[in-house]
Short mmCIF file of C-alpha atoms in Angstrom, two decimals:
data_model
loop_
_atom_site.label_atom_id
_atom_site.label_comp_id
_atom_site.label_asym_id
_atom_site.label_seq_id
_atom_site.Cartn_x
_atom_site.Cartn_y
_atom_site.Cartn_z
CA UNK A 1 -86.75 36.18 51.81
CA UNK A 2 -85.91 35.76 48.03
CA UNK A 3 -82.53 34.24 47.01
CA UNK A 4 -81.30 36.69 44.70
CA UNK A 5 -82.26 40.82 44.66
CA UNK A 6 -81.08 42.15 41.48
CA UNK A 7 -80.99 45.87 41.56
CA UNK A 8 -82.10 47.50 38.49
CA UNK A 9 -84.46 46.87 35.87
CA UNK A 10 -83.32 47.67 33.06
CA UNK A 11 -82.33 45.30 29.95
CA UNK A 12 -78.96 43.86 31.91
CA UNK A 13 -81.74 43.30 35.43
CA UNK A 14 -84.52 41.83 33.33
CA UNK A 15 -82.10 39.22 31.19
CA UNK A 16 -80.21 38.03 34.00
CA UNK A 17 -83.66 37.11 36.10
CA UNK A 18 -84.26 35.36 32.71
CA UNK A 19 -81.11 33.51 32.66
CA UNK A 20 -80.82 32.33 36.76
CA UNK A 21 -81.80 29.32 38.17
CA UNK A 22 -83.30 30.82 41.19
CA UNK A 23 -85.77 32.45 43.30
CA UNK A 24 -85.49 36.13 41.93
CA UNK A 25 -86.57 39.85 42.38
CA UNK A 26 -85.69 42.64 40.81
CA UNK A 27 -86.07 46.18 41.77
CA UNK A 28 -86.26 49.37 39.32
CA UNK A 29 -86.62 52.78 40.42
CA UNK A 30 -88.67 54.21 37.37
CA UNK A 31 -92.26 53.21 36.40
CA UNK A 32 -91.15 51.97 33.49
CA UNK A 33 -88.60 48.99 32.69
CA UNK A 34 -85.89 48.93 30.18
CA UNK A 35 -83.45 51.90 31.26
CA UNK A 36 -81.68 52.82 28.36
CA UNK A 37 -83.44 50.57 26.42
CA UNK A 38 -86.66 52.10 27.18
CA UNK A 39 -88.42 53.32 24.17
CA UNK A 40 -91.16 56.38 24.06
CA UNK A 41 -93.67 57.46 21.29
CA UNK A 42 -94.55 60.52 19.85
CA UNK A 43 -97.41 60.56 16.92
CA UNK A 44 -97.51 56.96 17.35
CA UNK A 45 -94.10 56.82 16.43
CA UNK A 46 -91.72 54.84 18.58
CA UNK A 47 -87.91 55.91 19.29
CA UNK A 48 -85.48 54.75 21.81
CA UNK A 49 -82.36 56.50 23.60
CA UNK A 50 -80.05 55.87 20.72
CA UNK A 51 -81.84 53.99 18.46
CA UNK A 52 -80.21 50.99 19.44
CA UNK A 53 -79.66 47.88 16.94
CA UNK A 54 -79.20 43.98 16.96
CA UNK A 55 -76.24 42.80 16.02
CA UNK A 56 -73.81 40.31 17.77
CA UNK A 57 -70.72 38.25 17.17
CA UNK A 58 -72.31 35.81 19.72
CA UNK A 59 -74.96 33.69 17.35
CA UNK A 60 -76.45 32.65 20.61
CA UNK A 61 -77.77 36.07 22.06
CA UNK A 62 -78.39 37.30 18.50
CA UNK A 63 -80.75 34.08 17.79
CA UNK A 64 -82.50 34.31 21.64
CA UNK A 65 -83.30 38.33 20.68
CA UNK A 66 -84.52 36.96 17.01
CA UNK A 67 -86.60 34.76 18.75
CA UNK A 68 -87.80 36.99 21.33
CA UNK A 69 -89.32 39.77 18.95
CA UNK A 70 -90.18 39.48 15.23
CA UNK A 71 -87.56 42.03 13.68
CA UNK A 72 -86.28 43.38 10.30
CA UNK A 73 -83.35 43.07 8.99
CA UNK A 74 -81.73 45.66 7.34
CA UNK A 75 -78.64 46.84 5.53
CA UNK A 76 -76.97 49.59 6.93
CA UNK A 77 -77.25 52.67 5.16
CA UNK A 78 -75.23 54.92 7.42
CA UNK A 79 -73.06 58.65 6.10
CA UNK A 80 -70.78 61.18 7.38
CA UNK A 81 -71.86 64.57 6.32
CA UNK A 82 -68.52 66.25 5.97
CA UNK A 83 -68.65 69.79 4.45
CA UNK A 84 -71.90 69.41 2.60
CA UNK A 85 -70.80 66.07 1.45
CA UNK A 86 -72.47 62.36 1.92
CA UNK A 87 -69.22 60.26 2.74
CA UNK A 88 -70.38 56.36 3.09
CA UNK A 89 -69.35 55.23 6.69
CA UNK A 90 -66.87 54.32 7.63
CA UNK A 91 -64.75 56.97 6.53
CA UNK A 92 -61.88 55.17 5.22
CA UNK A 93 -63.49 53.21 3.16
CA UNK A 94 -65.35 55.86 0.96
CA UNK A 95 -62.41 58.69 0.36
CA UNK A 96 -63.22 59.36 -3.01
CA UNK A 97 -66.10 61.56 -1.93
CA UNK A 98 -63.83 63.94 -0.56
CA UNK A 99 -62.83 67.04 -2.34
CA UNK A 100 -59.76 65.89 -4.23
CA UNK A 101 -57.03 67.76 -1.86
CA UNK A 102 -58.11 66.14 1.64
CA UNK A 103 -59.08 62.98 -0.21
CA UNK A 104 -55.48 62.76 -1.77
CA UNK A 105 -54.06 64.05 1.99
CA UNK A 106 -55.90 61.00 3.81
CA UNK A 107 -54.62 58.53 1.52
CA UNK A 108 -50.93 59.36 1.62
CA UNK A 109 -50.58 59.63 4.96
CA UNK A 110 -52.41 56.26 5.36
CA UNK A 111 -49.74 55.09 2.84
CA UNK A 112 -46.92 56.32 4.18
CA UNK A 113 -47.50 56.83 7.88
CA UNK A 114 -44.63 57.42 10.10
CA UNK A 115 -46.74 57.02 13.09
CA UNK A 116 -46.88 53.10 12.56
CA UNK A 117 -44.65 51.96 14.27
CA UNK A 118 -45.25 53.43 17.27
CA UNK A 119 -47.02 51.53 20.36
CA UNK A 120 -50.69 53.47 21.04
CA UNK A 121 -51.17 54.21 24.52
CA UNK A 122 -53.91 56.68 24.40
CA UNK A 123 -57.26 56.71 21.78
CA UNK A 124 -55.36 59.66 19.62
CA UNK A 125 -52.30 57.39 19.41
CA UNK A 126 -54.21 54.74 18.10
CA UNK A 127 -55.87 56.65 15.30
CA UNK A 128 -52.58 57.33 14.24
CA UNK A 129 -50.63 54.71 14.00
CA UNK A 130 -53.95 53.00 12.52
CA UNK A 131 -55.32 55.51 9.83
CA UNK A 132 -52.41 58.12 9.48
CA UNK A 133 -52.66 61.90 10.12
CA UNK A 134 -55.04 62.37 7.58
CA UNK A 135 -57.94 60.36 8.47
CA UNK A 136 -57.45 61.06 11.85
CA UNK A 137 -57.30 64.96 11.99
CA UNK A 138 -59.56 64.98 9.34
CA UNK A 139 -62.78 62.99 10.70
CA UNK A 140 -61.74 60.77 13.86
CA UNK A 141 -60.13 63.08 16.09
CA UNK A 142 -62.82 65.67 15.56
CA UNK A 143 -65.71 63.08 15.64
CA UNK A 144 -64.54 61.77 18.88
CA UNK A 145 -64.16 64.39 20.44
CA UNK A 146 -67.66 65.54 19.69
CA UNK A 147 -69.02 62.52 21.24
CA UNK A 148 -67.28 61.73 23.87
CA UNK A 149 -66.65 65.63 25.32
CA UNK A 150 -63.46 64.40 26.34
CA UNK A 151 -59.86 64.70 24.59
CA UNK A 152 -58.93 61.56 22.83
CA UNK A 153 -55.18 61.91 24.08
CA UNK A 154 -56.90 61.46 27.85
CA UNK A 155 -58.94 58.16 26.59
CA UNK A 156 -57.40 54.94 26.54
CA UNK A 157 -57.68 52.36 23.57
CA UNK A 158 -60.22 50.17 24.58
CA UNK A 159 -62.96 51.51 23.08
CA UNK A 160 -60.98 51.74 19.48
CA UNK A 161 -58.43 48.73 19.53
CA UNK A 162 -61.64 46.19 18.56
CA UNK A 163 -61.49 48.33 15.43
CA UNK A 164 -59.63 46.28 12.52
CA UNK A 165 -56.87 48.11 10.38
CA UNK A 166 -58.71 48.50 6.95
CA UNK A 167 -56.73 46.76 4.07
CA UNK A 168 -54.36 48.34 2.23
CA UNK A 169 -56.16 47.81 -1.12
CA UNK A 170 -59.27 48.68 0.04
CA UNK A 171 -58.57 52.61 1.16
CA UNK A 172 -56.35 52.89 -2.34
CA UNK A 173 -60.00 51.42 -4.19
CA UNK A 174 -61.88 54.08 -1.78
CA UNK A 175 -59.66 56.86 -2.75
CA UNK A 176 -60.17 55.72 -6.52
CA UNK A 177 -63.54 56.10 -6.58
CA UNK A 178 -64.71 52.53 -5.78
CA UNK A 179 -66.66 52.32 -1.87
CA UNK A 180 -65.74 49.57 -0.20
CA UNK A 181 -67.27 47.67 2.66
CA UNK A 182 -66.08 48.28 6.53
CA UNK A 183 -67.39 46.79 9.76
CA UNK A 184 -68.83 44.09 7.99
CA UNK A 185 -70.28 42.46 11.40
CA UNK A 186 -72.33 45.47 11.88
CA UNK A 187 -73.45 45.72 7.62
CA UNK A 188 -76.45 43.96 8.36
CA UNK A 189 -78.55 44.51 11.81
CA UNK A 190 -81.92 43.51 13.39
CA UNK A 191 -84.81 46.01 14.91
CA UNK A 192 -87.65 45.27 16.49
CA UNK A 193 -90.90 45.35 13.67
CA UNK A 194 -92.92 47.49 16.24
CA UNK A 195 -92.99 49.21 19.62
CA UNK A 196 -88.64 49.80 19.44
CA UNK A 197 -86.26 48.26 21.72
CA UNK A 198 -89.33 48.53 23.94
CA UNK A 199 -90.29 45.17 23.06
CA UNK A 200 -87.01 43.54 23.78
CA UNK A 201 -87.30 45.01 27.25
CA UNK A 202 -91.13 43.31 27.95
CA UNK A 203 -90.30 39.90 26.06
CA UNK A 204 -87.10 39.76 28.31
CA UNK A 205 -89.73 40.60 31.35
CA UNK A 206 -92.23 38.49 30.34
CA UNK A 207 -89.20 35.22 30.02
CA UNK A 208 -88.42 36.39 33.60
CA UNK A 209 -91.61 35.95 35.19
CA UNK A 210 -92.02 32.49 33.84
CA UNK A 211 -91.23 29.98 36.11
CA UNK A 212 -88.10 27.50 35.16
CA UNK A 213 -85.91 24.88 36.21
CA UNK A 214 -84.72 24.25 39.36
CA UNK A 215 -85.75 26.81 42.01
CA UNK A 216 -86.76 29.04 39.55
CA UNK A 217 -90.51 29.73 40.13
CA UNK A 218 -90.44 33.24 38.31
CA UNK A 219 -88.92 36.88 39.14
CA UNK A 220 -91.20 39.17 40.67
CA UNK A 221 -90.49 42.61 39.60
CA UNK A 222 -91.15 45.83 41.34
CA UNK A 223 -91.08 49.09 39.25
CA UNK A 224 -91.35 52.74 41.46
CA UNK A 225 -89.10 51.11 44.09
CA UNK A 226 -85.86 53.16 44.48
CA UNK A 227 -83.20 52.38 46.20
CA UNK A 228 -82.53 53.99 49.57
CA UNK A 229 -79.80 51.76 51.48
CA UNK A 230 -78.06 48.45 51.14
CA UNK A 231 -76.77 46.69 53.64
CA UNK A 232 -74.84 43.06 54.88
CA UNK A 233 -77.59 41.27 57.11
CA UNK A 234 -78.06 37.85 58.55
CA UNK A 235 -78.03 35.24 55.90
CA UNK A 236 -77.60 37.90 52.96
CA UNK A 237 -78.50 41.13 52.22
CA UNK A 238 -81.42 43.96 52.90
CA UNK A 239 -82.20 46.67 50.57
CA UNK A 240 -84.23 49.77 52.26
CA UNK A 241 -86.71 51.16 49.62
CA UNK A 242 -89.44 54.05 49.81
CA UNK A 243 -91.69 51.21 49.11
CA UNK A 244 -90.70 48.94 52.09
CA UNK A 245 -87.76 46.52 53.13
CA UNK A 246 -86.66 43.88 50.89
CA UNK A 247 -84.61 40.80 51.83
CA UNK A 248 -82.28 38.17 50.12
CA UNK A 249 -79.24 35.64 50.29
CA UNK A 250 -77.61 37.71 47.18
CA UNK A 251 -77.43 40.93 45.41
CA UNK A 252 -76.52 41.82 42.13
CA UNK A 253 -76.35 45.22 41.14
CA UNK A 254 -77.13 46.49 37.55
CA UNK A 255 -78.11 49.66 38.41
CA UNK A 256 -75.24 52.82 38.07
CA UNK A 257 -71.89 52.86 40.20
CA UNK A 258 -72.57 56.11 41.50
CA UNK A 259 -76.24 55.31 42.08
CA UNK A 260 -75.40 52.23 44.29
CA UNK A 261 -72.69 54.22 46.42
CA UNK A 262 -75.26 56.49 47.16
CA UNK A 263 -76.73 53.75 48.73
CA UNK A 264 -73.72 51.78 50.60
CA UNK A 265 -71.43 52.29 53.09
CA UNK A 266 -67.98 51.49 51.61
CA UNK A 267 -64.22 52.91 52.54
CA UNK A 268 -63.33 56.71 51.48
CA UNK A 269 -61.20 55.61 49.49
CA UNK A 270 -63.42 53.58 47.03
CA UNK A 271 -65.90 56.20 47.42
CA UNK A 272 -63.56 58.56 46.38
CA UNK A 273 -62.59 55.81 43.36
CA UNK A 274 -66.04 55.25 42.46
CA UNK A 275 -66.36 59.62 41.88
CA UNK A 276 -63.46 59.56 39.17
CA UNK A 277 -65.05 57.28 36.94
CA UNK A 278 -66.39 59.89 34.32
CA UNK A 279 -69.39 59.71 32.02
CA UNK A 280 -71.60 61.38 29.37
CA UNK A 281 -75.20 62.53 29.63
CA UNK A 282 -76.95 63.02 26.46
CA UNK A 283 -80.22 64.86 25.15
CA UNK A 284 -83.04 62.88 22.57
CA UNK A 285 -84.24 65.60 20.24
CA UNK A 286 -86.86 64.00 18.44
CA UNK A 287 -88.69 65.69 15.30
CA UNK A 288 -91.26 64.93 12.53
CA UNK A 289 -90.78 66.86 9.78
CA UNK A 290 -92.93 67.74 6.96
CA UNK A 291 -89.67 66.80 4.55
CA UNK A 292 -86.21 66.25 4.74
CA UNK A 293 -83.23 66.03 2.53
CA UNK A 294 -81.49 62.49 4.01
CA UNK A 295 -82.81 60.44 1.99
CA UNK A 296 -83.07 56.95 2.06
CA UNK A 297 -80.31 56.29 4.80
CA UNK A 298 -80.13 55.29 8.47
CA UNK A 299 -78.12 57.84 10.66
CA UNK A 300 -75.80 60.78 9.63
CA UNK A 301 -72.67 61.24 11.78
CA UNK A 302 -71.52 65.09 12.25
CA UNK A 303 -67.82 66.05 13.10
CA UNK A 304 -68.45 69.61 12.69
CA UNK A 305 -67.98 71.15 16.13
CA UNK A 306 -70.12 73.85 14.46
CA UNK A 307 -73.03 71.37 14.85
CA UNK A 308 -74.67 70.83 17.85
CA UNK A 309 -75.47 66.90 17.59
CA UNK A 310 -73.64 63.75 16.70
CA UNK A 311 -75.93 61.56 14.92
CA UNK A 312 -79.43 61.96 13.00
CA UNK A 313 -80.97 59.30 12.77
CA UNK A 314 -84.22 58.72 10.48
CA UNK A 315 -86.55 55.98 12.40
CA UNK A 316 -88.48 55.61 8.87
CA UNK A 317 -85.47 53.32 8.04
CA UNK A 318 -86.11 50.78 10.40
CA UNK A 319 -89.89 50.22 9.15
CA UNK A 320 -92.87 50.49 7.99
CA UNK A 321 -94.39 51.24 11.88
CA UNK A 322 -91.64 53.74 11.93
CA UNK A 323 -93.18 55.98 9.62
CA UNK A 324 -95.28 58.86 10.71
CA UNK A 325 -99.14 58.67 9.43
CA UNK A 326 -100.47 61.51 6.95
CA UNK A 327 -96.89 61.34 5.94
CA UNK A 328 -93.49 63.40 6.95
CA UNK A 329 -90.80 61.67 8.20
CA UNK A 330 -89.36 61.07 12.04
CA UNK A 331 -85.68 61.98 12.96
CA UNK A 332 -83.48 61.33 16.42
CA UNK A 333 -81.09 63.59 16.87
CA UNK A 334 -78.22 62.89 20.18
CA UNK A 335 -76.49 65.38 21.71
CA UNK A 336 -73.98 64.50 24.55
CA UNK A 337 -72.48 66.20 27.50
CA UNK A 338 -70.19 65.98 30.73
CA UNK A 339 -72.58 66.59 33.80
CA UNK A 340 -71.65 69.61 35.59
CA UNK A 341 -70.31 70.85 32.25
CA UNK A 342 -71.20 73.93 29.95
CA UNK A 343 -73.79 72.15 27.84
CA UNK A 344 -75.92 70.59 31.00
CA UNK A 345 -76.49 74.34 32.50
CA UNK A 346 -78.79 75.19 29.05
CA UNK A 347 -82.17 75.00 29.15
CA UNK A 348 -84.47 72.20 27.08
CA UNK A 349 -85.46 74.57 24.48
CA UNK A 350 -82.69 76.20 24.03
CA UNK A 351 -80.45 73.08 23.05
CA UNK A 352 -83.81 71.80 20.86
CA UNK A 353 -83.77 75.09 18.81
CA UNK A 354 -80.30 75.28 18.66
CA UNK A 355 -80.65 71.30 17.05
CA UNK A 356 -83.41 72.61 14.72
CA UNK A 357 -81.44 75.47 13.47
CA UNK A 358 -78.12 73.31 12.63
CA UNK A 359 -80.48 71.23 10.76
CA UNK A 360 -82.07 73.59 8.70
CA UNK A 361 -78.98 75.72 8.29
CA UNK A 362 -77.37 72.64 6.54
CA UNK A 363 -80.17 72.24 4.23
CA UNK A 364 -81.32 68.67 5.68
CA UNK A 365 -85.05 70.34 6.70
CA UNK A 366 -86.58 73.75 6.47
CA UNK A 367 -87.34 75.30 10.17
CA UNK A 368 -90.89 75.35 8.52
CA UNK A 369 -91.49 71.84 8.14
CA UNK A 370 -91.47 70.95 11.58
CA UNK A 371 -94.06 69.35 12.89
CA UNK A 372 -94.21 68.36 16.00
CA UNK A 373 -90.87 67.51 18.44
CA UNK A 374 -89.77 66.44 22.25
CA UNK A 375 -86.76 66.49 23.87
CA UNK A 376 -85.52 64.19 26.82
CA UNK A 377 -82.13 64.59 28.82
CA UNK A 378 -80.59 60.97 30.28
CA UNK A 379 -78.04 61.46 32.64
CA UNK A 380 -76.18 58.05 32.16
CA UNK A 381 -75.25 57.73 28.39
CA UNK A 382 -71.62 56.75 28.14
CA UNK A 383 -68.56 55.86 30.21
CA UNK A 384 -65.49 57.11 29.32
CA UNK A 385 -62.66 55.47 28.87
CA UNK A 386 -60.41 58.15 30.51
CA UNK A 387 -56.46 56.78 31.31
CA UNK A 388 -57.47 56.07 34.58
CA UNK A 389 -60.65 54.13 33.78
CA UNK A 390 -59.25 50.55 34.07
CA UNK A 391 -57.59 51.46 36.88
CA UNK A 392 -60.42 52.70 38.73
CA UNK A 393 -62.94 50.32 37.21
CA UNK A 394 -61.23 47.71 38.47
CA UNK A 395 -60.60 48.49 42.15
CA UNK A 396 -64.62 49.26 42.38
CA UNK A 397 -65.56 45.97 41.34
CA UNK A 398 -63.23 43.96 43.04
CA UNK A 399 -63.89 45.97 46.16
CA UNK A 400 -67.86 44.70 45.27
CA UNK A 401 -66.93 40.85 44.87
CA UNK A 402 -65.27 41.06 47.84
CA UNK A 403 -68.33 42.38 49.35
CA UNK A 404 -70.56 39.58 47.81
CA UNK A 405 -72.14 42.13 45.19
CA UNK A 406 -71.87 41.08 41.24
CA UNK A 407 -72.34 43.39 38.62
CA UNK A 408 -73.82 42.66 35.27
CA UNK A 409 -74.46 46.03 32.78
CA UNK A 410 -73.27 49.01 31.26
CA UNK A 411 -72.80 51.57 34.07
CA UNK A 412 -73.01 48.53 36.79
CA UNK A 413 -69.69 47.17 35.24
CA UNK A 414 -68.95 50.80 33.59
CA UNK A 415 -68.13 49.52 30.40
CA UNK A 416 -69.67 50.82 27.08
CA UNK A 417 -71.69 47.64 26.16
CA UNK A 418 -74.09 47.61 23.65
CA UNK A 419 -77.42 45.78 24.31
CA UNK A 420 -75.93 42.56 22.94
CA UNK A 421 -73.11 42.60 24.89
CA UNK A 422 -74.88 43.29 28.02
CA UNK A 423 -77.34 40.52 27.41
CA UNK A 424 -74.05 38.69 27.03
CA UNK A 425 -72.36 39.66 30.00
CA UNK A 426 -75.51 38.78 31.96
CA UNK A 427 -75.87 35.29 30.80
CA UNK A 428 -71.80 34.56 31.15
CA UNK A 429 -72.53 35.59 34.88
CA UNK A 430 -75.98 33.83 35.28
CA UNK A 431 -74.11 30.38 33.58
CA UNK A 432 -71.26 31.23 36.16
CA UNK A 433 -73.41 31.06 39.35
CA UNK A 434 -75.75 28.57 38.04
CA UNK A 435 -72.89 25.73 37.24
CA UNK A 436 -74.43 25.18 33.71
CA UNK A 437 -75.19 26.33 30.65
CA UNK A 438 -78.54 27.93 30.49
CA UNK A 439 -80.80 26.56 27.83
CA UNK A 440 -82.20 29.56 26.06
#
């Protein structure tokens, strides 16, 4: 019997075996580790489900990933293509690049916004009182709800209050014709120097295995094992696999919500809970052009509900191994959806052609160019902060603790972390049930 079963192996699974003091094993379904940090290749090029980036506000999980794979670091080089226009990101901060009436309509109502005063209770509240009517009917509202399928006056504000006001000074200087700098914690970011957030994933493995202090003598991890039941047993826990029964004092779950319900017997009621906590699914279209027109920047963010995707994002930025051999370039194009909603019930072609053709029909490739491409579908992308979210997120988990069952990760604790944070999360809860810091 091992003390602790972690369920899921994916980068929220692999750090917390890192981080514990104890006997662990984790368990992933696929054959491969990292779950949305898994990375793939096509023409020895490697691209992730995102791409994701390094950056943190905690120095401590920033220096440990640092440590763990050689990176780059780069500047961010990020635009919103807005009517044929490059508008530097974030929006506010680069509004002389508008055409001169919406650029003069943003920065008034930001001026004089009778909205700010108000309390925001919903995401579309907040973009209000925060930006004005202009910036927010102009590019957030639409933007948002592009991405997140989901009307903004539905979503709560914790997904947008961590975003600062920008200074008065610094939208007037925008609107003037002088950029200014936003989000200055994420201006400069790490990536991995090869193999993508891949490599993250194995070092994070590889830490795992190693034996430790205490009664750590090094997780064993199990790929191809899914999950088929969990269940209370003497002394702990058992976990019914198509690979065989498993045994263990504790369980902590990093693998979906919905996934580990399937799995558990628990009270209609949180059942019931667990089936109102919404999500996104998203599709990677990856292509290697011949050419493209984007330049020298990272990722270009699309509001126009005319366009099919998002984001582009062009994986020669992040290095020299990112760049395709014999020349061309590699993009990553993201395209979300609601399971069950119109966009899941087309076909894998049809939403890659349909991405092709909004490319070319903007003028950032020529249909000819293309070179090679793949397309994946994930179904767990984002949770959605929905008004009943915290609500509902809150009476899962607690129902959990009371069970005995921690959960570390995105869709384990269905909150939209990013890889730092849920390396973060994982060591706050491995430093929890060890009683110390853990030396990293």
């Amino acid at each position: 019997m091992s003390q602790t079963i972690i369920l899921g192996g994916g980068l929220a699974g692999l750090s917390l075996a890192s981080f514990l003091e104890r006997e662990c094993l984790v368990l992933e379904k696929e054959d491969r580790l990292g779950g949305l940090s898994r990375s793939f290749d096509l023409n020895g090029v490697a691209f992730d489900i995102g791409p994701h980036i390094m950056f943190s506000k905690n120095q401590r999980v920033l220096d440990l990933h640092t440590r763990l794979v050689e990176t780059n670091r780069l500047r961010r080089s990020n635009q919103i293509f807005h009517e044929g226009r490059l508008i530097k990101y974030p929006f506010e901060n680069d509004l002389g690049s508008l055409p001169p009436g919406e650029r003069d309509y943003c920065l008034k109502e930001f001026l004089d916004n009778p909205y700010a005063g108000y309390p925001a209770n919903n995401m579309l509240q907040f973009f209000m009182k925060t930006f004005g009517e202009g910036i927010t009917r102009t590019y957030l509202q639409p933007y948002n709800e592009k991405i997140w399928k989901f009307d903004p006056a539905f979503m709560d504000t914790q997904m947008v209050e961590r975003i600062p006001k920008p200074p008065r000074e610094d939208v007037i200087k925008s609107a003037n014709g002088v950029p200014t700098e936003g989000y200055l914690h994420q201006l400069y970011f790490h990536y991995p120097k090869k193999g993508g957030y891949q490599s993250l994933v194995d070092a994070y493995a590889e830490r795992a295995r190693r034996p430790g202090p205490g009664a750590r003598r090094g997780a064993r991890i199990e790929v191809g094992t899914a999950v088929q039941r969990v269940e209370k047993a003497a002394g702990g826990w058992r976990v019914t696999t198509a690979r065989g029964v498993f045994e263990a004092e504790e369980l902590i779950n990093c693998m979906p919500l919905h996934e580990l319900f399937r799995c558990l017997d628990a009270p209609a009621e949180i059942v019931e809970t667990v089936g109102r906590l919404r999500y996104n699914s998203i599709y990677i279209i990856v292509l290697q052009v011949k050419r493209d027109a984007i330049g020298g920047h990272f990722a270009l963010y699309f509001a126009d509900k005319g366009v099919l995707f998002h984001r582009a994002s062009k994986l020669d930025f992040l290095g020299e191994t990112y760049r395709l051999r014999g020349g061309g370039s590699t993009l990553l194009l993201e395209v979300t959806y609601r399971p069950d909603s119109y966009l899941s019930t087309w076909t894998a072609d049809a939403v890659r052609e349909r991405a092709i053709d909004d490319l070319a029909r903007l003028g950032l490739i020529e249909k000819g160019d293309v070179l090679d491409s793949v397309i994946q579908s994930h179904r767990y992308a984002y949770p959605i902060y929905d008004l009943d979210h915290r609500r509902n997120t809150g009476r899962v988990l607690a129902w959990l603790k009371g069970m005995g069952i921690r959960c570390s990760g995105r869709f384990a604790e269905f909150e939209y972390l990013n890889t730092d944070a849920v390396a973060e999360h994982a060591l706050a809860l491995a430093e929890e049930l060890n009683g110390a810091e853990v030396s990293l």
